[in-house]
mmCIF file of C-alpha atoms in Angstrom:
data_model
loop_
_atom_site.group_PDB
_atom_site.id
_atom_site.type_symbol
_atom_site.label_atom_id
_atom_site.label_comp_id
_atom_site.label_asym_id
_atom_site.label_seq_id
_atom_site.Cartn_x
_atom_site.Cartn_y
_atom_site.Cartn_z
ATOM 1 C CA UNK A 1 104.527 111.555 103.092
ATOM 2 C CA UNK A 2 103.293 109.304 100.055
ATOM 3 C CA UNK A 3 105.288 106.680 99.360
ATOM 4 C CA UNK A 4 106.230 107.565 95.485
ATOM 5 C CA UNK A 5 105.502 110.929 94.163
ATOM 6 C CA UNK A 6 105.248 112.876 91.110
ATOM 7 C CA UNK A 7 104.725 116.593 90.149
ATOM 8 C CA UNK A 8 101.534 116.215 88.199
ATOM 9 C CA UNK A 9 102.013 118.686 86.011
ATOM 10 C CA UNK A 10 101.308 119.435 83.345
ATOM 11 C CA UNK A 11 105.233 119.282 82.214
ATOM 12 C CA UNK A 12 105.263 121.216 79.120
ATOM 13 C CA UNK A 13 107.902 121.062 76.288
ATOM 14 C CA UNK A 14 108.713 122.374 72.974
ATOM 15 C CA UNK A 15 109.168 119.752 70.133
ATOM 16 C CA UNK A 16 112.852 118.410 69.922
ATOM 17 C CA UNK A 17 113.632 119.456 73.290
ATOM 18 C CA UNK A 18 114.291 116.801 76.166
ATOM 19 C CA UNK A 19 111.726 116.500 78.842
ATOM 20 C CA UNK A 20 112.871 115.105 82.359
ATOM 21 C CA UNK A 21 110.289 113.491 84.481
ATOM 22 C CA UNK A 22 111.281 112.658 88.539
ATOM 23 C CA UNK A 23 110.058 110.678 90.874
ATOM 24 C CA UNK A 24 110.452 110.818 94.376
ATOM 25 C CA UNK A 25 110.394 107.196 96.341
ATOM 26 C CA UNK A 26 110.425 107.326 100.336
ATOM 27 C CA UNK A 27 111.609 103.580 101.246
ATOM 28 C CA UNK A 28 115.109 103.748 100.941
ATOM 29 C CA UNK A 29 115.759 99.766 100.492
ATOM 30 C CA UNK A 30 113.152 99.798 97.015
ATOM 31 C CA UNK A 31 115.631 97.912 94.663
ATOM 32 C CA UNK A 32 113.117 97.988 91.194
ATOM 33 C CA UNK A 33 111.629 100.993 89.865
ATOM 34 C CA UNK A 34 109.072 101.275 86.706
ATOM 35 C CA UNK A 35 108.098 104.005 84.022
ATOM 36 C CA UNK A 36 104.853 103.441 82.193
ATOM 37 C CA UNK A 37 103.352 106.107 79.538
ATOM 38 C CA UNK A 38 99.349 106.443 79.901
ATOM 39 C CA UNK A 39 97.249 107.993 76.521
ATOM 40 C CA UNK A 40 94.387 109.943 77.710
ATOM 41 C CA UNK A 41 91.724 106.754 77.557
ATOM 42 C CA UNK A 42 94.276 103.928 77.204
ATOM 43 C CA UNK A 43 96.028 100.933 79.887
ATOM 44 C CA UNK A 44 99.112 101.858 81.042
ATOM 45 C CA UNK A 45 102.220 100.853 78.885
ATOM 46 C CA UNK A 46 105.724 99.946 80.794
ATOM 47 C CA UNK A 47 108.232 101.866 78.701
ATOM 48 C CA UNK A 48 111.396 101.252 81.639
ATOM 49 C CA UNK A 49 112.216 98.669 84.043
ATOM 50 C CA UNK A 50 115.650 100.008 86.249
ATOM 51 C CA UNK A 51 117.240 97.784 88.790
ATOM 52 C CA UNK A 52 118.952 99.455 91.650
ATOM 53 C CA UNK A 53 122.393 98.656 90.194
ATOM 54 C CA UNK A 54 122.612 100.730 87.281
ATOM 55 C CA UNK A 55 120.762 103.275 84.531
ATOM 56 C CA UNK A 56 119.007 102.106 81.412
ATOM 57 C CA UNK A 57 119.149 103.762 77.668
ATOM 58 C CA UNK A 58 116.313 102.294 75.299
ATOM 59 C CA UNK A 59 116.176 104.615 72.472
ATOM 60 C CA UNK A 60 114.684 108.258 73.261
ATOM 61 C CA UNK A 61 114.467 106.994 76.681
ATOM 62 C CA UNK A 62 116.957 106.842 79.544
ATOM 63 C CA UNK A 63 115.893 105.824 83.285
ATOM 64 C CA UNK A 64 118.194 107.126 85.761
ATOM 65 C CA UNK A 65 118.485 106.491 89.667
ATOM 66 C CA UNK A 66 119.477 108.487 92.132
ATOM 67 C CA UNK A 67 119.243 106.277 95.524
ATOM 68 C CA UNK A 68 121.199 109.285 97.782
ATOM 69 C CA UNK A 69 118.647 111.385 96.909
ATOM 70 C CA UNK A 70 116.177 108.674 96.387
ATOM 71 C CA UNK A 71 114.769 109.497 93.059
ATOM 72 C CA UNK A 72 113.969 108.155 90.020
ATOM 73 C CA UNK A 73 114.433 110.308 86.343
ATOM 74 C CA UNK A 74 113.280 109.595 82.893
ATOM 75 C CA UNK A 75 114.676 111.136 80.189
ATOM 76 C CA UNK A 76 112.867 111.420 76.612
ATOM 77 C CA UNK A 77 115.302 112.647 74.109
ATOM 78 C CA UNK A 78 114.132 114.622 71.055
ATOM 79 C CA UNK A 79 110.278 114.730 72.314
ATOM 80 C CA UNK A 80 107.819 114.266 69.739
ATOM 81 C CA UNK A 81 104.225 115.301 70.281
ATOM 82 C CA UNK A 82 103.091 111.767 70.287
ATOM 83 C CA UNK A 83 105.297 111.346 73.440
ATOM 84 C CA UNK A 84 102.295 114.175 74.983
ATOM 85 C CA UNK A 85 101.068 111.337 77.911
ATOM 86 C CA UNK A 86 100.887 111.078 81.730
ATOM 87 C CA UNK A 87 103.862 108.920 82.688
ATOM 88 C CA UNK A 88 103.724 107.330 85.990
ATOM 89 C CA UNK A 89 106.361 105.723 87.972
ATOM 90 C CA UNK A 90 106.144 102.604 90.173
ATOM 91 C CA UNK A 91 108.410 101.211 93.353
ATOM 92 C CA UNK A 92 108.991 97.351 94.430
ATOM 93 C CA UNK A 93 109.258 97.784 97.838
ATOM 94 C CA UNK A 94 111.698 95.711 99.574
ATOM 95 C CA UNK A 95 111.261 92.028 99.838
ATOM 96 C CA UNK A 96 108.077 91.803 97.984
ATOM 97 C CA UNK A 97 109.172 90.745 94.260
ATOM 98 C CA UNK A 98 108.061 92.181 91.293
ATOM 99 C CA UNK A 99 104.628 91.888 91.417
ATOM 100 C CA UNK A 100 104.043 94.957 94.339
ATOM 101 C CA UNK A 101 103.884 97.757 92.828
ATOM 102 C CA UNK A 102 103.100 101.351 94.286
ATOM 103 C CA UNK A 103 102.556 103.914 92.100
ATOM 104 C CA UNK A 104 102.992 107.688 91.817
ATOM 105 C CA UNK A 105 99.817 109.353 90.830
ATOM 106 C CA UNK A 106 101.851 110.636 87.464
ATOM 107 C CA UNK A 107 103.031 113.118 85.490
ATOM 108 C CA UNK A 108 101.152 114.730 82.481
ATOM 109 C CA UNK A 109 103.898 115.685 79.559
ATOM 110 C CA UNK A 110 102.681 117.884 77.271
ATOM 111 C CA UNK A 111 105.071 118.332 73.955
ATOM 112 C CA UNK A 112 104.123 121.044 71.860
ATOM 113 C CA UNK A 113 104.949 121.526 67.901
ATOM 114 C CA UNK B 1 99.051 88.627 70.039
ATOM 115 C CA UNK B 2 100.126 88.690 73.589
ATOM 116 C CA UNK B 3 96.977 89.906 75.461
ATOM 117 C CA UNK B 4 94.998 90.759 78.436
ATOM 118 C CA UNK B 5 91.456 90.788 78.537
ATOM 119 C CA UNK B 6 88.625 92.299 80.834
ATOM 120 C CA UNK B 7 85.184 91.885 80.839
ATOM 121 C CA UNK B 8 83.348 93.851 80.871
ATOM 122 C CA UNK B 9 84.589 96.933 80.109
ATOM 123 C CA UNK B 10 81.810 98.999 81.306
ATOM 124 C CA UNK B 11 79.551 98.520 84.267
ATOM 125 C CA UNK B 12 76.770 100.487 85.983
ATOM 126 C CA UNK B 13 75.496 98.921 88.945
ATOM 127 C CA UNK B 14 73.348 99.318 92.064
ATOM 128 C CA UNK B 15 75.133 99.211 96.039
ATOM 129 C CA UNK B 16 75.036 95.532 97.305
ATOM 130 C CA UNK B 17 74.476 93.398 93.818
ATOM 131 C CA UNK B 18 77.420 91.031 93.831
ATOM 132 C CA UNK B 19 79.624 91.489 90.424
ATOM 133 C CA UNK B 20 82.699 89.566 89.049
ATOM 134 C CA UNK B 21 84.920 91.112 86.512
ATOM 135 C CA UNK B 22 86.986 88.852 84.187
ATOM 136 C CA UNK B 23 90.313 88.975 83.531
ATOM 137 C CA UNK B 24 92.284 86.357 81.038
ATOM 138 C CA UNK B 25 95.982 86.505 79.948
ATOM 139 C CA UNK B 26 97.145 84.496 77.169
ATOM 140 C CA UNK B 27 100.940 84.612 77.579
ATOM 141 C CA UNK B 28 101.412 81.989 80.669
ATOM 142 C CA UNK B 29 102.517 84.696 82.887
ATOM 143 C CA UNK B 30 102.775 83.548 86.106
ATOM 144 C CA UNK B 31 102.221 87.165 88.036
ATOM 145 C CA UNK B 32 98.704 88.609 87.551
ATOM 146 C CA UNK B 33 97.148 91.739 89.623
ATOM 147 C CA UNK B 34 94.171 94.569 89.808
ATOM 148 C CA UNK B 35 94.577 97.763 90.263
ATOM 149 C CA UNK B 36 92.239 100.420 90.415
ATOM 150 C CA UNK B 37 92.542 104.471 89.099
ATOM 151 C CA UNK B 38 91.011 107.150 90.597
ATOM 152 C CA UNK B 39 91.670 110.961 89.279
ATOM 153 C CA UNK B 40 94.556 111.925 91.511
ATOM 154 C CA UNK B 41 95.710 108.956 93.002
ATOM 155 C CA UNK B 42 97.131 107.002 90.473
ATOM 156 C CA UNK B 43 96.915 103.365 90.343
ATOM 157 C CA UNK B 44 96.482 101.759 93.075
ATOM 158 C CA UNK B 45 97.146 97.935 93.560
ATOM 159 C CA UNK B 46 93.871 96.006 94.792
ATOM 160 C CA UNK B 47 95.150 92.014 94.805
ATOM 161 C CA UNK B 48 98.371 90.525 93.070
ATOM 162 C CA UNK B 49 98.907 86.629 92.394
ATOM 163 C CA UNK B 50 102.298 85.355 92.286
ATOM 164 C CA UNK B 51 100.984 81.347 90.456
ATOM 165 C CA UNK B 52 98.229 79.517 90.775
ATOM 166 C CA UNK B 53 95.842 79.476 94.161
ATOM 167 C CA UNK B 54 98.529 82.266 95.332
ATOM 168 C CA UNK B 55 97.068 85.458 95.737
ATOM 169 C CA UNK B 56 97.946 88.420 98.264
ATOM 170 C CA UNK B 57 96.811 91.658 99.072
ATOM 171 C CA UNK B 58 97.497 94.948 97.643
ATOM 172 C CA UNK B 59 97.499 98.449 99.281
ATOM 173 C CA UNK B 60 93.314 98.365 98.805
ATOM 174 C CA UNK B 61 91.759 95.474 99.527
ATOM 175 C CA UNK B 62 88.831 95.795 101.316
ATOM 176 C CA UNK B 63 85.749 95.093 99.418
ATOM 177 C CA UNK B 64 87.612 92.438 96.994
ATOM 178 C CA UNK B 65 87.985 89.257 96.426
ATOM 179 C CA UNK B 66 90.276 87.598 94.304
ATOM 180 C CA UNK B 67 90.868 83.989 92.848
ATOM 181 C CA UNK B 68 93.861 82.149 90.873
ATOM 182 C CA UNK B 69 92.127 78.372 90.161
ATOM 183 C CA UNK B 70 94.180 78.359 86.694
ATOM 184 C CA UNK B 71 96.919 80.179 85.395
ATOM 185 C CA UNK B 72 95.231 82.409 82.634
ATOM 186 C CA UNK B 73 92.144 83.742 84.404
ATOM 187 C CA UNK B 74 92.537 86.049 87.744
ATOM 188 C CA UNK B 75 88.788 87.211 88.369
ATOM 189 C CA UNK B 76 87.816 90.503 90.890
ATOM 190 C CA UNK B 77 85.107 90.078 92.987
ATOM 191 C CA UNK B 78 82.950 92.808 94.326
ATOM 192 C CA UNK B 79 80.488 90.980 96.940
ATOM 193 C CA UNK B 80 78.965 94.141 97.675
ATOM 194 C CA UNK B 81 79.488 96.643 95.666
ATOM 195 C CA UNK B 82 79.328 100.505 97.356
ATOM 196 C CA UNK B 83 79.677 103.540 95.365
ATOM 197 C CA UNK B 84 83.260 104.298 96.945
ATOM 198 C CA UNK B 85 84.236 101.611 94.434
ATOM 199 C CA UNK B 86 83.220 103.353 91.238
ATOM 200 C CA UNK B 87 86.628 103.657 89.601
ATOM 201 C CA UNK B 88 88.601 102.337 86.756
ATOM 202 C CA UNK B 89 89.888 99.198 87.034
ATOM 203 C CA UNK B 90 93.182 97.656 85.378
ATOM 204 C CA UNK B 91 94.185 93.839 85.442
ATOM 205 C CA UNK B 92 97.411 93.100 84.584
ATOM 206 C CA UNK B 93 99.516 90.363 83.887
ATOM 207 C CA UNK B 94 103.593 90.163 84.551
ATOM 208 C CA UNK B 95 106.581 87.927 83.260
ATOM 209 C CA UNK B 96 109.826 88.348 85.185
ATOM 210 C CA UNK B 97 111.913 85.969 83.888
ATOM 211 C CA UNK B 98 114.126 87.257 81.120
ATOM 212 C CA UNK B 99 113.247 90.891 80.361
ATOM 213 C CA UNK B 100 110.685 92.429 81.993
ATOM 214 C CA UNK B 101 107.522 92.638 80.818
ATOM 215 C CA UNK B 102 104.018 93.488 81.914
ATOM 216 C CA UNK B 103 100.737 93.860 80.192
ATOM 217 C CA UNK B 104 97.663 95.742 81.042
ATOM 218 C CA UNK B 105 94.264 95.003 80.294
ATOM 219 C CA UNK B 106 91.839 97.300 78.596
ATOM 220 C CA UNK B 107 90.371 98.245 81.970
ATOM 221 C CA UNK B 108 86.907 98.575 83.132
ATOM 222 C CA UNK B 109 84.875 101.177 84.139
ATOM 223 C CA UNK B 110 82.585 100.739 86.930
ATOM 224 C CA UNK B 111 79.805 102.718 88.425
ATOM 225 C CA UNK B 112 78.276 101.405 91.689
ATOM 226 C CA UNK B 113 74.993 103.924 92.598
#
């Protein structure tokens, strides 16, 4: 089992709607959990930082974490084509501090007029 | 203009010809890492650095070399390069104090024949 994973898509959406993106994360004690938005040919961008103690609203977005389950959501209110990315999600595992990271090979969002 | 910058971004190379790729952050983050992105496996963290002549490894280290003489700079070093290494790599820089917030580099693409 990987350690984080994604559907890959492609996630496809109708303008306006909301599109919900999971990931899956297998260490249960992983206490920080990131959401980055990749444009086809660009760096990755960190759009969400969630601790393990709580959800986070920043605009369209919402991060939400489920640690029964032990997933991660993101939530993109009122899509917009230019939201049409691959979105990846990253764990801390336990005890390592910020800087170790393990991704999720992504999700591809595709918002549609 | 908070920035990270690679160089170079675009490399063709031949198996076994040592090669250093730059990286250079300009916001005195402390944290500093390379990562590397292949089609279906995400990114994938190579070396992180936590300060200055701290570095450790990531989930792929073999074949890399890292160093962290000064706080901006955070060079990759292929000693010999083998075409399983022709990727796209990603340095990034991290600050954790405050609100979260972590840059990538313009990445650079490498082929190793």
């Amino acid at each position: 089992q990987k350690e984080v994973e994604q559907n890959s898509g492609p996630l496809s959406v109708p303008e306006g709607a909301i599109a919900s993106l999971n990931c899956t994360y297998s260490d249960r004690g992983s206490q920080s959990f990131f959401w980055y938005r990749q444009y086809s040919g660009k760096s990755p961008e960190l759009i969400m930082f969630i601790y393990s103690n709580g959800d986070k609203e920043d605009g369209r977005f919402t991060a939400q974490l489920n640690k029964a389950s032990q997933y991660v959501s993101l939530l993109i209110r009122d899509s917009q084509p230019s939201d049409s990315a691959t979105y990846l999600c990253a764990v801390n595992p336990p005890g390592s501090g910020y800087n170790k990271l393990i991704f999720g090979a992504g999700t591809r969002l595709a918002v549609h007029p | 203009e908070a920035q990270v910058t690679q160089n170079p971004r675009y490399l063709i190379t031949v198996t076994g010809k040592k090669l250093t790729v730059t990286c250079s952050q300009n916001m005195n983050h402390e944290y500093m890492s390379w990562y590397r992105q292949d089609p279906g496996l995400g990114l994938r963290q190579i070396y992180y650095s936590m300060n200055v002549e701290v570095t450790d490894k990531g989930d792929v280290p073999e074949g890399y070399k890292v160093s962290r003489k000064e706080k901006r700079n955070f060079p990759l070093i292929l000693e010999s390069p083998s075409p399983n290494q022709t990727s796209l790599y990603f340095c990034a820089s991290m600050r954790t104090s405050g609100q979260i917030a972590q840059y990538f580099g313009p990445g650079t693409r490498l082929l190793v024949l």
